[in-house]
Structure formats: structure tokens, C-alpha cells
Short mmCIF file of C-alpha atoms and ligand atoms in Angstrom, two decimals:
data_model
loop_
_atom_site.label_atom_id
_atom_site.label_comp_id
_atom_site.label_asym_id
_atom_site.label_seq_id
_atom_site.Cartn_x
_atom_site.Cartn_y
_atom_site.Cartn_z
CA MET A 1 -195.65 -105.57 144.59
CA THR A 2 -199.10 -107.03 145.00
CA GLN A 3 -201.22 -104.59 143.02
CA SER A 4 -204.30 -104.91 145.14
CA ALA A 5 -202.51 -104.39 148.46
CA PHE A 6 -200.28 -101.40 147.61
CA SER A 7 -201.71 -98.90 145.15
CA TYR A 8 -202.31 -95.19 144.64
CA ALA A 9 -205.68 -93.56 145.17
CA ASP A 10 -205.79 -89.83 144.38
CA ASP A 11 -201.98 -89.81 144.15
CA VAL A 12 -201.61 -91.15 147.69
CA LEU A 13 -200.09 -94.58 148.29
CA HIS A 14 -202.48 -96.88 150.11
CA VAL A 15 -201.91 -100.15 151.90
CA GLU A 16 -205.17 -101.99 151.31
CA GLY A 17 -207.77 -99.41 152.38
CA VAL A 18 -205.49 -97.21 154.49
CA SER A 19 -203.47 -94.19 153.35
CA ALA A 20 -199.75 -94.67 153.94
CA ALA A 21 -199.52 -90.95 154.78
CA SER A 22 -202.01 -91.39 157.61
CA LEU A 23 -200.06 -94.41 158.89
CA ALA A 24 -196.86 -92.35 159.02
CA ASP A 25 -198.69 -89.55 160.84
CA GLN A 26 -200.25 -91.92 163.35
CA PHE A 27 -197.32 -94.23 164.05
CA GLY A 28 -194.28 -92.15 163.04
CA THR A 29 -191.37 -93.07 160.78
CA PRO A 30 -189.39 -95.13 159.98
CA LEU A 31 -192.28 -97.56 159.91
CA TYR A 32 -192.65 -101.06 158.55
CA VAL A 33 -196.13 -101.69 157.18
CA TYR A 34 -197.40 -105.14 156.21
CA SER A 35 -200.56 -106.10 154.34
CA ARG A 36 -202.50 -109.03 155.70
CA SER A 37 -204.13 -109.63 152.32
CA ALA A 38 -200.75 -109.72 150.53
CA LEU A 39 -199.43 -112.24 153.08
CA THR A 40 -202.57 -114.31 152.70
CA GLU A 41 -202.52 -114.19 148.92
CA ALA A 42 -198.90 -115.38 148.74
CA TYR A 43 -199.54 -118.20 151.20
CA ARG A 44 -202.67 -119.29 149.35
CA ALA A 45 -200.71 -119.45 146.09
CA TYR A 46 -198.50 -122.10 147.72
CA ALA A 47 -201.35 -123.86 149.49
CA ASP A 48 -203.63 -123.98 146.42
CA ALA A 49 -200.85 -125.48 144.29
CA CYS A 50 -200.15 -128.05 147.04
CA ALA A 51 -203.82 -129.03 147.43
CA GLY A 52 -204.42 -132.66 146.57
CA HIS A 53 -200.70 -133.48 146.82
CA ARG A 54 -198.64 -134.87 149.64
CA ALA A 55 -197.00 -131.50 150.21
CA LYS A 56 -196.41 -129.22 153.21
CA ILE A 57 -195.50 -125.58 153.56
CA HIS A 58 -193.13 -124.49 156.32
CA VAL A 59 -192.82 -120.71 156.51
CA ALA A 60 -189.18 -119.65 156.95
CA VAL A 61 -189.45 -117.61 160.13
CA LYS A 62 -186.16 -115.79 159.65
CA ALA A 63 -187.52 -113.77 156.70
CA ASN A 64 -190.04 -112.02 158.96
CA SER A 65 -190.59 -113.19 162.51
CA ASN A 66 -193.09 -110.60 163.76
CA LEU A 67 -195.71 -112.45 165.83
CA ALA A 68 -198.60 -110.95 163.88
CA VAL A 69 -197.07 -112.07 160.58
CA LEU A 70 -196.45 -115.58 161.90
CA ASN A 71 -199.96 -115.66 163.32
CA VAL A 72 -201.51 -114.83 159.94
CA PHE A 73 -199.72 -117.88 158.53
CA ALA A 74 -200.54 -120.09 161.53
CA ARG A 75 -204.24 -119.31 161.07
CA LEU A 76 -203.94 -120.35 157.44
CA GLY A 77 -202.60 -123.73 158.58
CA ALA A 78 -198.91 -123.16 157.87
CA GLY A 79 -196.04 -125.06 159.38
CA PHE A 80 -192.78 -123.25 160.16
CA ASP A 81 -189.06 -123.54 159.47
CA ILE A 82 -186.91 -122.21 162.31
CA VAL A 83 -183.18 -121.67 162.71
CA SER A 84 -182.94 -121.02 166.46
CA ALA A 85 -184.63 -121.70 169.79
CA GLY A 86 -185.62 -118.04 169.74
CA GLU A 87 -187.59 -118.59 166.55
CA LEU A 88 -189.24 -121.64 168.10
CA ALA A 89 -190.41 -119.45 170.99
CA ARG A 90 -191.83 -116.97 168.49
CA VAL A 91 -193.67 -119.68 166.57
CA LEU A 92 -195.27 -120.99 169.75
CA ALA A 93 -196.14 -117.47 170.95
CA ALA A 94 -197.74 -116.76 167.56
CA GLY A 95 -200.02 -119.80 167.68
CA GLY A 96 -197.89 -122.15 165.58
CA LYS A 97 -197.34 -125.77 166.57
CA ALA A 98 -194.05 -127.52 167.28
CA GLU A 99 -195.28 -130.66 165.54
CA ASN A 100 -195.58 -128.61 162.33
CA THR A 101 -192.13 -127.07 162.72
CA VAL A 102 -188.81 -128.12 161.20
CA PHE A 103 -185.54 -126.99 162.75
CA SER A 104 -182.86 -125.91 160.26
CA GLY A 105 -179.49 -124.27 160.77
CA VAL A 106 -175.81 -125.14 160.61
CA GLY A 107 -174.92 -124.48 164.26
CA LYS A 108 -177.69 -125.65 166.56
CA THR A 109 -176.48 -125.85 170.16
CA ALA A 110 -177.24 -128.81 172.42
CA ALA A 111 -179.43 -126.51 174.54
CA GLU A 112 -181.44 -125.51 171.47
CA MET A 113 -181.81 -129.15 170.44
CA ARG A 114 -183.06 -130.03 173.92
CA GLU A 115 -185.66 -127.30 173.83
CA ALA A 116 -186.86 -128.26 170.37
CA LEU A 117 -186.97 -131.96 171.22
CA ASN A 118 -188.96 -131.32 174.39
CA ALA A 119 -191.34 -129.06 172.48
CA GLY A 120 -191.80 -131.87 169.95
CA VAL A 121 -190.62 -130.41 166.64
CA LYS A 122 -191.39 -132.44 163.55
CA CYS A 123 -187.86 -132.75 162.19
CA PHE A 124 -184.28 -131.66 162.78
CA ASN A 125 -182.59 -130.70 159.53
CA VAL A 126 -179.04 -131.74 160.41
CA GLU A 127 -176.03 -130.39 158.55
CA SER A 128 -172.98 -132.40 159.73
CA ILE A 129 -171.79 -135.62 161.40
CA PRO A 130 -170.77 -133.86 164.65
CA GLU A 131 -174.24 -132.35 164.80
CA LEU A 132 -175.72 -135.87 164.43
CA HIS A 133 -173.67 -137.01 167.41
CA THR A 134 -174.75 -134.07 169.53
CA LEU A 135 -178.40 -134.62 168.66
CA ASN A 136 -178.13 -138.35 169.37
CA ASP A 137 -176.62 -137.55 172.81
CA VAL A 138 -179.28 -134.96 173.56
CA ALA A 139 -182.05 -137.38 172.57
CA LYS A 140 -180.51 -140.17 174.65
CA ALA A 141 -180.32 -137.96 177.74
CA ALA A 142 -183.95 -136.94 177.22
CA GLY A 143 -185.04 -140.55 176.73
CA LYS A 144 -186.35 -139.69 173.28
CA THR A 145 -185.75 -140.35 169.61
CA ALA A 146 -185.08 -137.33 167.42
CA PRO A 147 -186.59 -137.22 163.93
CA VAL A 148 -183.90 -136.20 161.44
CA SER A 149 -183.36 -135.18 157.88
CA LEU A 150 -179.93 -134.42 156.47
CA ARG A 151 -179.39 -131.20 154.62
CA VAL A 152 -177.53 -132.29 151.55
CA ASN A 153 -175.54 -129.83 149.51
CA PRO A 154 -176.45 -130.76 145.94
CA ASP A 155 -173.71 -128.54 144.45
CA VAL A 156 -175.97 -126.70 142.03
CA ASP A 157 -175.58 -123.08 141.04
CA ALA A 158 -178.67 -121.15 142.05
CA LYS A 159 -177.41 -118.19 139.98
CA THR A 160 -178.00 -115.66 142.70
CA HIS A 161 -175.91 -113.27 144.83
CA PRO A 162 -172.90 -115.08 146.36
CA TYR A 163 -173.98 -114.12 149.91
CA ILE A 164 -177.37 -115.77 149.41
CA SER A 165 -176.24 -118.77 147.38
CA THR A 166 -176.01 -121.79 149.64
CA GLY A 167 -175.99 -124.91 147.47
CA LEU A 168 -172.45 -124.82 146.10
CA LYS A 169 -169.55 -126.96 147.34
CA SER A 170 -167.80 -123.85 148.61
CA ASN A 171 -170.65 -122.94 151.00
CA LYS A 172 -170.66 -123.75 154.70
CA PHE A 173 -174.08 -125.35 154.45
CA GLY A 174 -175.16 -128.96 154.33
CA VAL A 175 -173.46 -132.32 153.98
CA ALA A 176 -171.35 -132.62 150.83
CA PHE A 177 -173.18 -134.61 148.20
CA ALA A 178 -170.31 -137.11 147.91
CA ASP A 179 -170.46 -137.82 151.68
CA ALA A 180 -174.23 -137.91 152.00
CA ARG A 181 -174.82 -141.64 151.56
CA ALA A 182 -172.26 -142.55 154.21
CA THR A 183 -173.58 -139.87 156.54
CA TYR A 184 -177.08 -141.29 156.20
CA ALA A 185 -175.72 -144.72 157.09
CA GLU A 186 -174.17 -143.25 160.25
CA ALA A 187 -177.39 -141.48 161.18
CA HIS A 188 -179.40 -144.65 160.58
CA ALA A 189 -177.11 -146.55 162.96
CA MET A 190 -177.51 -144.05 165.80
CA PRO A 191 -179.99 -145.46 168.33
CA HIS A 192 -181.65 -142.18 169.30
CA LEU A 193 -182.15 -140.81 165.82
CA ASP A 194 -184.97 -141.63 163.44
CA VAL A 195 -184.16 -140.82 159.81
CA ILE A 196 -187.33 -139.51 158.21
CA GLY A 197 -186.34 -137.20 155.37
CA ILE A 198 -183.86 -135.37 153.20
CA ASP A 199 -183.54 -131.65 152.63
CA CYS A 200 -181.68 -128.98 150.75
CA HIS A 201 -181.80 -125.21 150.46
CA ILE A 202 -179.85 -123.96 147.49
CA GLY A 203 -180.03 -120.22 147.97
CA SER A 204 -182.30 -117.24 147.98
CA GLN A 205 -183.86 -114.84 145.47
CA ILE A 206 -183.72 -117.60 142.83
CA THR A 207 -185.55 -116.58 139.68
CA GLU A 208 -185.44 -119.82 137.68
CA ILE A 209 -186.89 -123.27 138.28
CA SER A 210 -184.07 -125.25 136.68
CA PRO A 211 -181.65 -125.16 139.66
CA TYR A 212 -184.43 -126.65 141.80
CA LEU A 213 -185.04 -129.44 139.31
CA ASP A 214 -181.31 -130.20 139.24
CA ALA A 215 -181.22 -130.26 143.05
CA VAL A 216 -184.30 -132.50 143.30
CA ASP A 217 -182.83 -134.91 140.75
CA LYS A 218 -179.67 -135.27 142.81
CA LEU A 219 -181.65 -135.67 146.04
CA LEU A 220 -183.87 -138.37 144.57
CA ASP A 221 -180.85 -140.30 143.22
CA LEU A 222 -179.52 -140.24 146.74
CA VAL A 223 -182.86 -141.28 148.27
CA GLU A 224 -182.78 -144.45 146.20
CA GLN A 225 -179.31 -145.26 147.54
CA ILE A 226 -180.23 -144.42 151.13
CA GLU A 227 -183.26 -146.67 151.00
CA ALA A 228 -181.18 -149.46 149.47
CA ASP A 229 -179.04 -149.09 152.62
CA GLY A 230 -182.08 -149.65 154.85
CA ALA A 231 -183.22 -146.18 156.00
CA GLN A 232 -186.58 -144.75 155.02
CA VAL A 233 -186.99 -141.32 153.52
CA ARG A 234 -190.58 -140.22 153.93
CA HIS A 235 -190.19 -136.60 152.87
CA VAL A 236 -188.14 -134.56 150.46
CA ASP A 237 -187.68 -130.95 151.57
CA VAL A 238 -186.74 -128.67 148.68
CA GLY A 239 -186.04 -125.67 150.93
CA GLY A 240 -186.99 -122.10 150.16
CA GLY A 241 -185.38 -119.47 148.00
CA LEU A 242 -187.95 -118.57 145.38
CA GLY A 243 -187.28 -115.01 144.24
CA ILE A 244 -189.57 -112.00 144.01
CA THR A 245 -189.74 -108.94 141.80
CA TYR A 246 -187.79 -106.09 143.37
CA ASP A 247 -187.06 -104.34 140.07
CA ASP A 248 -187.34 -106.14 136.75
CA GLU A 249 -186.73 -109.74 137.82
CA THR A 250 -189.22 -112.24 136.45
CA PRO A 251 -189.31 -115.20 138.83
CA PRO A 252 -191.76 -118.01 138.11
CA ASP A 253 -195.03 -117.44 139.90
CA ILE A 254 -195.54 -119.42 143.08
CA GLY A 255 -198.20 -121.74 141.68
CA GLU A 256 -196.15 -122.57 138.60
CA PHE A 257 -193.07 -123.19 140.74
CA VAL A 258 -194.88 -125.57 143.11
CA ARG A 259 -196.74 -127.44 140.36
CA THR A 260 -193.56 -127.90 138.30
CA LEU A 261 -191.64 -129.30 141.26
CA LEU A 262 -194.43 -131.63 142.38
CA ALA A 263 -194.90 -132.90 138.82
CA HIS A 264 -191.16 -133.48 138.56
CA VAL A 265 -191.05 -135.54 141.76
CA LYS A 266 -194.01 -137.57 140.54
CA LYS A 267 -192.47 -138.10 137.10
CA ARG A 268 -189.35 -139.47 138.76
CA GLY A 269 -191.53 -142.10 140.44
CA HIS A 270 -191.42 -140.58 143.93
CA GLY A 271 -195.02 -139.37 144.12
CA GLN A 272 -195.58 -141.31 147.36
CA ARG A 273 -193.14 -139.08 149.23
CA GLU A 274 -194.18 -135.90 150.98
CA VAL A 275 -192.65 -132.77 149.51
CA TYR A 276 -191.84 -129.90 151.88
CA PHE A 277 -191.42 -126.26 150.89
CA GLU A 278 -189.72 -123.66 153.12
CA PRO A 279 -190.61 -120.30 151.55
CA GLY A 280 -189.61 -117.06 153.21
CA ARG A 281 -189.03 -114.13 150.89
CA SER A 282 -191.71 -115.17 148.37
CA LEU A 283 -194.35 -115.06 151.14
CA VAL A 284 -193.45 -111.82 152.87
CA GLY A 285 -191.11 -109.78 150.66
CA ASN A 286 -193.72 -107.95 148.64
CA ALA A 287 -196.20 -107.83 151.50
CA GLY A 288 -194.33 -105.03 153.28
CA VAL A 289 -192.97 -101.52 152.76
CA LEU A 290 -190.76 -99.30 154.88
CA LEU A 291 -192.07 -95.75 155.22
CA THR A 292 -189.51 -93.03 155.77
CA ARG A 293 -189.54 -89.24 155.86
CA VAL A 294 -187.14 -86.98 153.95
CA GLU A 295 -185.17 -84.91 156.44
CA TYR A 296 -182.88 -82.93 154.14
CA LEU A 297 -182.08 -82.50 150.49
CA LYS A 298 -178.38 -82.00 149.92
CA PRO A 299 -177.33 -81.04 146.42
CA GLY A 300 -173.77 -81.97 145.53
CA GLU A 301 -171.32 -81.52 142.69
CA GLU A 302 -171.56 -85.13 141.58
CA LYS A 303 -174.63 -86.35 143.41
CA ASN A 304 -177.76 -85.07 145.03
CA PHE A 305 -178.61 -86.70 148.31
CA ALA A 306 -182.03 -87.18 149.84
CA ILE A 307 -181.30 -87.82 153.51
CA VAL A 308 -184.14 -89.78 155.08
CA ASP A 309 -184.92 -90.94 158.62
CA ALA A 310 -184.53 -94.66 157.81
CA ALA A 311 -181.04 -96.09 157.56
CA MET A 312 -178.96 -99.21 157.09
CA ASN A 313 -179.77 -100.21 160.66
CA ASP A 314 -183.47 -100.34 159.67
CA LEU A 315 -182.99 -101.99 156.27
CA ALA A 316 -179.60 -103.64 155.84
CA ARG A 317 -180.08 -105.24 152.44
CA PRO A 318 -178.73 -102.40 150.26
CA ALA A 319 -175.59 -102.02 152.40
CA MET A 320 -175.15 -105.77 152.81
CA TYR A 321 -175.94 -107.13 149.34
CA GLU A 322 -176.16 -103.97 147.22
CA ALA A 323 -179.80 -104.98 146.99
CA PHE A 324 -182.25 -102.91 144.99
CA HIS A 325 -185.51 -101.71 146.51
CA ARG A 326 -187.92 -99.53 144.56
CA ILE A 327 -188.45 -96.20 146.29
CA VAL A 328 -191.68 -94.33 145.58
CA PRO A 329 -193.29 -91.19 146.93
CA VAL A 330 -196.16 -91.68 149.37
CA VAL A 331 -197.84 -88.56 147.96
CA LYS A 332 -197.08 -87.92 144.30
CA ARG A 333 -195.91 -84.41 143.41
CA ALA A 334 -196.37 -82.77 140.03
CA ALA A 335 -192.90 -81.15 140.26
CA GLN A 336 -189.91 -82.00 138.07
CA ALA A 337 -188.04 -85.09 139.28
CA GLN A 338 -184.33 -84.99 140.07
CA VAL A 339 -181.85 -87.78 140.55
CA TYR A 340 -180.96 -88.56 144.17
CA ASP A 341 -179.08 -91.06 146.21
CA VAL A 342 -181.46 -91.90 149.05
CA VAL A 343 -179.31 -92.24 152.17
CA GLY A 344 -179.75 -92.55 155.91
CA PRO A 345 -178.17 -90.62 158.79
CA VAL A 346 -175.81 -93.39 159.93
CA CYS A 347 -172.10 -92.56 159.91
CA GLU A 348 -171.11 -94.99 157.15
CA SER A 349 -170.74 -94.45 153.42
CA GLY A 350 -172.45 -97.81 153.06
CA ASP A 351 -175.57 -96.31 154.57
CA TRP A 352 -177.66 -95.95 151.45
CA LEU A 353 -181.10 -97.23 150.57
CA GLY A 354 -181.24 -96.42 146.87
CA ARG A 355 -178.85 -94.95 144.31
CA ASP A 356 -179.59 -92.68 141.36
CA ARG A 357 -183.32 -92.52 141.89
CA GLU A 358 -185.54 -90.11 140.02
CA LEU A 359 -187.74 -88.46 142.59
CA ALA A 360 -189.78 -85.27 142.91
CA VAL A 361 -189.38 -84.64 146.65
CA GLU A 362 -189.20 -81.87 149.22
CA PRO A 363 -188.00 -82.06 152.82
CA GLY A 364 -190.75 -83.51 154.99
CA ASP A 365 -192.10 -85.72 152.19
CA LEU A 366 -192.70 -89.41 152.81
CA LEU A 367 -191.15 -92.17 150.74
CA ALA A 368 -192.02 -95.86 150.64
CA ILE A 369 -189.19 -98.33 150.27
CA CYS A 370 -190.87 -101.24 148.53
CA SER A 371 -190.45 -105.00 148.88
CA ALA A 372 -189.24 -104.58 152.45
CA GLY A 373 -191.27 -107.38 154.05
CA ALA A 374 -188.49 -109.98 153.91
CA TYR A 375 -185.12 -109.62 155.65
CA GLY A 376 -186.11 -106.09 156.59
CA PHE A 377 -187.03 -105.56 160.21
CA VAL A 378 -185.53 -108.93 161.20
CA MET A 379 -182.05 -107.77 160.17
CA SER A 380 -182.38 -104.36 161.79
CA SER A 381 -179.98 -103.30 164.52
CA ASN A 382 -179.44 -100.49 166.98
CA TYR A 383 -176.27 -99.22 165.32
CA ASN A 384 -175.73 -95.56 166.16
CA THR A 385 -178.08 -96.16 169.13
CA ARG A 386 -181.06 -95.89 166.84
CA PRO A 387 -184.24 -97.43 168.26
CA ARG A 388 -185.72 -99.98 165.91
CA ALA A 389 -188.74 -99.03 163.83
CA ALA A 390 -192.33 -99.79 164.71
CA GLU A 391 -194.29 -102.38 162.69
CA VAL A 392 -197.91 -102.09 161.61
CA MET A 393 -200.24 -104.62 159.98
CA VAL A 394 -203.05 -103.40 157.76
CA ASP A 395 -206.18 -105.51 157.37
CA HIS A 396 -208.67 -103.91 154.95
CA GLU A 397 -209.56 -100.53 156.50
CA ARG A 398 -207.86 -101.19 159.84
CA ALA A 399 -204.26 -100.70 160.91
CA ARG A 400 -202.86 -102.25 164.04
CA LEU A 401 -199.53 -101.60 165.73
CA VAL A 402 -197.91 -105.05 165.88
CA ARG A 403 -194.61 -103.94 167.36
CA GLU A 404 -194.02 -100.79 169.32
CA ARG A 405 -191.26 -98.44 168.32
CA GLU A 406 -188.26 -98.99 170.58
CA GLU A 407 -187.35 -96.26 173.03
CA VAL A 408 -183.81 -95.08 173.59
CA LYS A 409 -183.88 -96.03 177.27
CA GLN A 410 -184.60 -99.65 176.33
CA LEU A 411 -181.42 -99.74 174.28
CA PHE A 412 -179.08 -99.56 177.26
CA ALA A 413 -181.40 -100.87 179.97
CA GLY A 414 -179.23 -103.98 180.43
CA GLU A 415 -175.94 -102.09 180.58
CA SER A 416 -174.10 -100.94 183.68
CA ILE A 417 -171.05 -98.92 184.62
CA LEU A 418 -168.14 -100.04 186.79
CA PRO A 419 -168.64 -99.34 190.52
CA ASP A 420 -165.31 -97.52 190.97
C1 LIG B 501 -183.41 -118.80 154.69
C2 LIG B 501 -183.92 -120.17 154.54
C3 LIG B 501 -185.16 -120.40 153.91
C4 LIG B 501 -185.97 -119.30 153.29
O1 LIG B 501 -185.33 -118.72 152.19
P1 LIG B 501 -186.10 -117.64 151.29
O2 LIG B 501 -185.09 -117.27 150.28
O3 LIG B 501 -186.47 -116.51 152.16
O4 LIG B 501 -187.29 -118.33 150.71
C5 LIG B 501 -185.59 -121.70 153.84
N1 LIG B 501 -184.88 -122.74 154.36
C6 LIG B 501 -183.68 -122.54 154.96
C7 LIG B 501 -182.95 -123.70 155.50
C8 LIG B 501 -183.16 -121.26 155.08
O5 LIG B 501 -181.99 -121.08 155.66
#
């Protein structure tokens, strides 16, 4: 967690200059809270390391698509990486530009392609031959040429959780490495496509640089072949996936990661090419916390449970990936800590947020679930007809509501009953 943005003052957790306890009182819980300075600091770490190089940063919108978060990045000059037409609409609403946006995703529909082409996105990251055909047809009908990159699956092991590893042969993502050269030749021959780049994305929460270097090596080998076949590859997009510290992981820092990759590309003799980065988690993950209130303490024979008002519908990562999030008290108590499973009220045994946590808590206390800025709110649902949490952005001494808490009546506003 960024020390400066989330720290204790007089035993009360603060987000920049604002007490987390006062945020919970003002806006209610469960509550996502983001720090503008933490977002800015993470982005600057990428941007500073890219300065003076032919390199571009495209923020992966899916990690956190709140308009205020996207707007912070847009103001800093970021480009964006989207995976749906919905995300494109968010980018534009947040002040981002289509011409700085790349469109990723394994199942883009023709309608989404049309929208993105008309908006003028910078590049379509295409993942299969049928998708190339669809895009070529869409571009032809629109009287345009679509800029494309192929997402190549470099078959490297990113050494991360199987659900967030995407660069192995067995994954659904990308064009198989062995087929990539021929696929590029097909793309190059399509009259309404303009081949401009190559991309990969090998996984998420990656804590070592070596899988990236392996992937880049394979991509650059391929680039040489593709160019020998007559197409031009102006940019190499290394994807996202850099990990963060949730617990005791020690990922490379952002600057070191970027500098190592750029130096590697240069050393391989490809310094003239633009290098694209698509970071998500490493920009937003440790810039947000989820505040929740303890409803009940339930001692058990084998386990003690702290039942809180946030649940798997608010933060799915523990239930989905057995992910670890640090859980800390908002106001520290002097009392003796006990070991609790921190669980939500949803009717599923998978509804837990943390297991075997040492906490000194009483009912009514506030807890902060740390590192919740990435894949937190964006994965939330209304399961159990639970309205989604509110989101707040702190900027120095000020806190602003950046998404209202949902109301129950909104949850079934579009539903209707049979007339008879
Ligand atoms: C999810 C995704 C990213 C961002 O991944 P992080 O692990 O959050 O950095 C980047 N590019 C693509 C294509 C993605 O699908």
C-alpha cells in the first residue's frame, strides 16, 4: 500500500488527509475509497520511466472503470486499453480520447467494432482469423481501414494463478505462436485492414520480469518474420499484468520493470519501434480500499467469524481466486486480538473476505480491506439483491462521492411481471 496515501494518524487510518472513519460515517459502508495521489504516483512511475523513449501507456480500463479514476489518468495524458464498447463509452465520458485507445478482447462483436471504428480508436488488438474477417467486413461497410495488431500467445508461463494466466497454449487468448506468421500474412492481404503492431498479454499479478522478457523475445523473432513477409510492425504491445504487493509478494517496481523491458527491446535492435504498456492492477490496486463495518461477532467451536457488511458481491476476488487482501482496523484498539474469518452476509460458504485474521474488533467497528482498487468494484454484482457500494475519491483534504450508492429500487427497475 502506498505509505503516503494510506497511513495511521493517532491510531486512525487516513486516506491522504481524511480519516477513513469520517468517510464511513459520511458516505456509509461498504465503501470503496480511492486516493488520487496514489493513482497519480503509480501512473507517474510508468510515465517517468517511459520519458525519452518511444513508449506509450494504455490504462487497462477493466481493472477500475470509475469515471473519476479514468479522468485522473486522462488528465495525466494516459491512453486506454478497452475490452468492450461499454468501456469505450466510459473512456470518452471520462475525457479520454479514442485515438489514444486500443481495443482488446477475444470476442468483440461486429457492432462493437463498428462503434470503435467510427469513434476512431488507435488499434484493434485482434485475437483470431474469424475476428480479422469480421473486422475487415465492418471496415469495408464503413468505407474505412481498421488499424490492427494481432494478439499473439507466446506460450510462456507467467507463474501466476491459473485463472489469471493468459499466455499459455491452453488459454483461450490470442493467436497460437505457431500460427502467427501465417495469420499476419492473411491480415496483411485483407484490403480493409492496416497491420500496425503486435501484442501479447501473458497474465496478471506477475511478480517477475523474466516471463515478459521471454514473451518479448518471441514477439520480436516473429516481427522479423512478419516484416520479411511485407507487413510493417510499428509497435510492440507487451500488455499488462505487473503484480502488486497484497501480502508478502515482491514484484519489481514499476520503473525497474519499464526500464528493463525498454532496454531489452533496444538491445535486440528494435529501439525504433514504439513499445506499449497496458497496466491495470499496478496502477489502481493499491490506490483503493474497501471500508466495511463489523455487524456481528460469532464465536464457533472451530472458527470465530467476524460478519461484516461487505460481501463477495462487493469484492469477488477472495471467493473467485482465493485472493488475499490485508484487512486492518480503521481505528486501532488496544484489546487482545483474536483470530477470525472475516465473512459477508451472502448465503454462500464462498462468501469470505479473509481467513484466519488476527483482529481486535467489536461489533460496529470499521475494517479496511486493503489493495481493493483493482478488480474490486468493477467485478461487483447485485447477488442477494444487494445494492452496489458507493465509491469515493480522496484528494488531499477533500473527499468526493464519485459513484452514488445504489438503491434497492434501482435493482429491479427494469423488471416486470406477467400481465395475467
Ligand atoms: C486485463 C488486461 C490488462 C491489464 O492487466 P493487469 O493485470 O490488471 O495489469 C491488459 N491488457 C489486456 C489485454 C487485458 O486483458
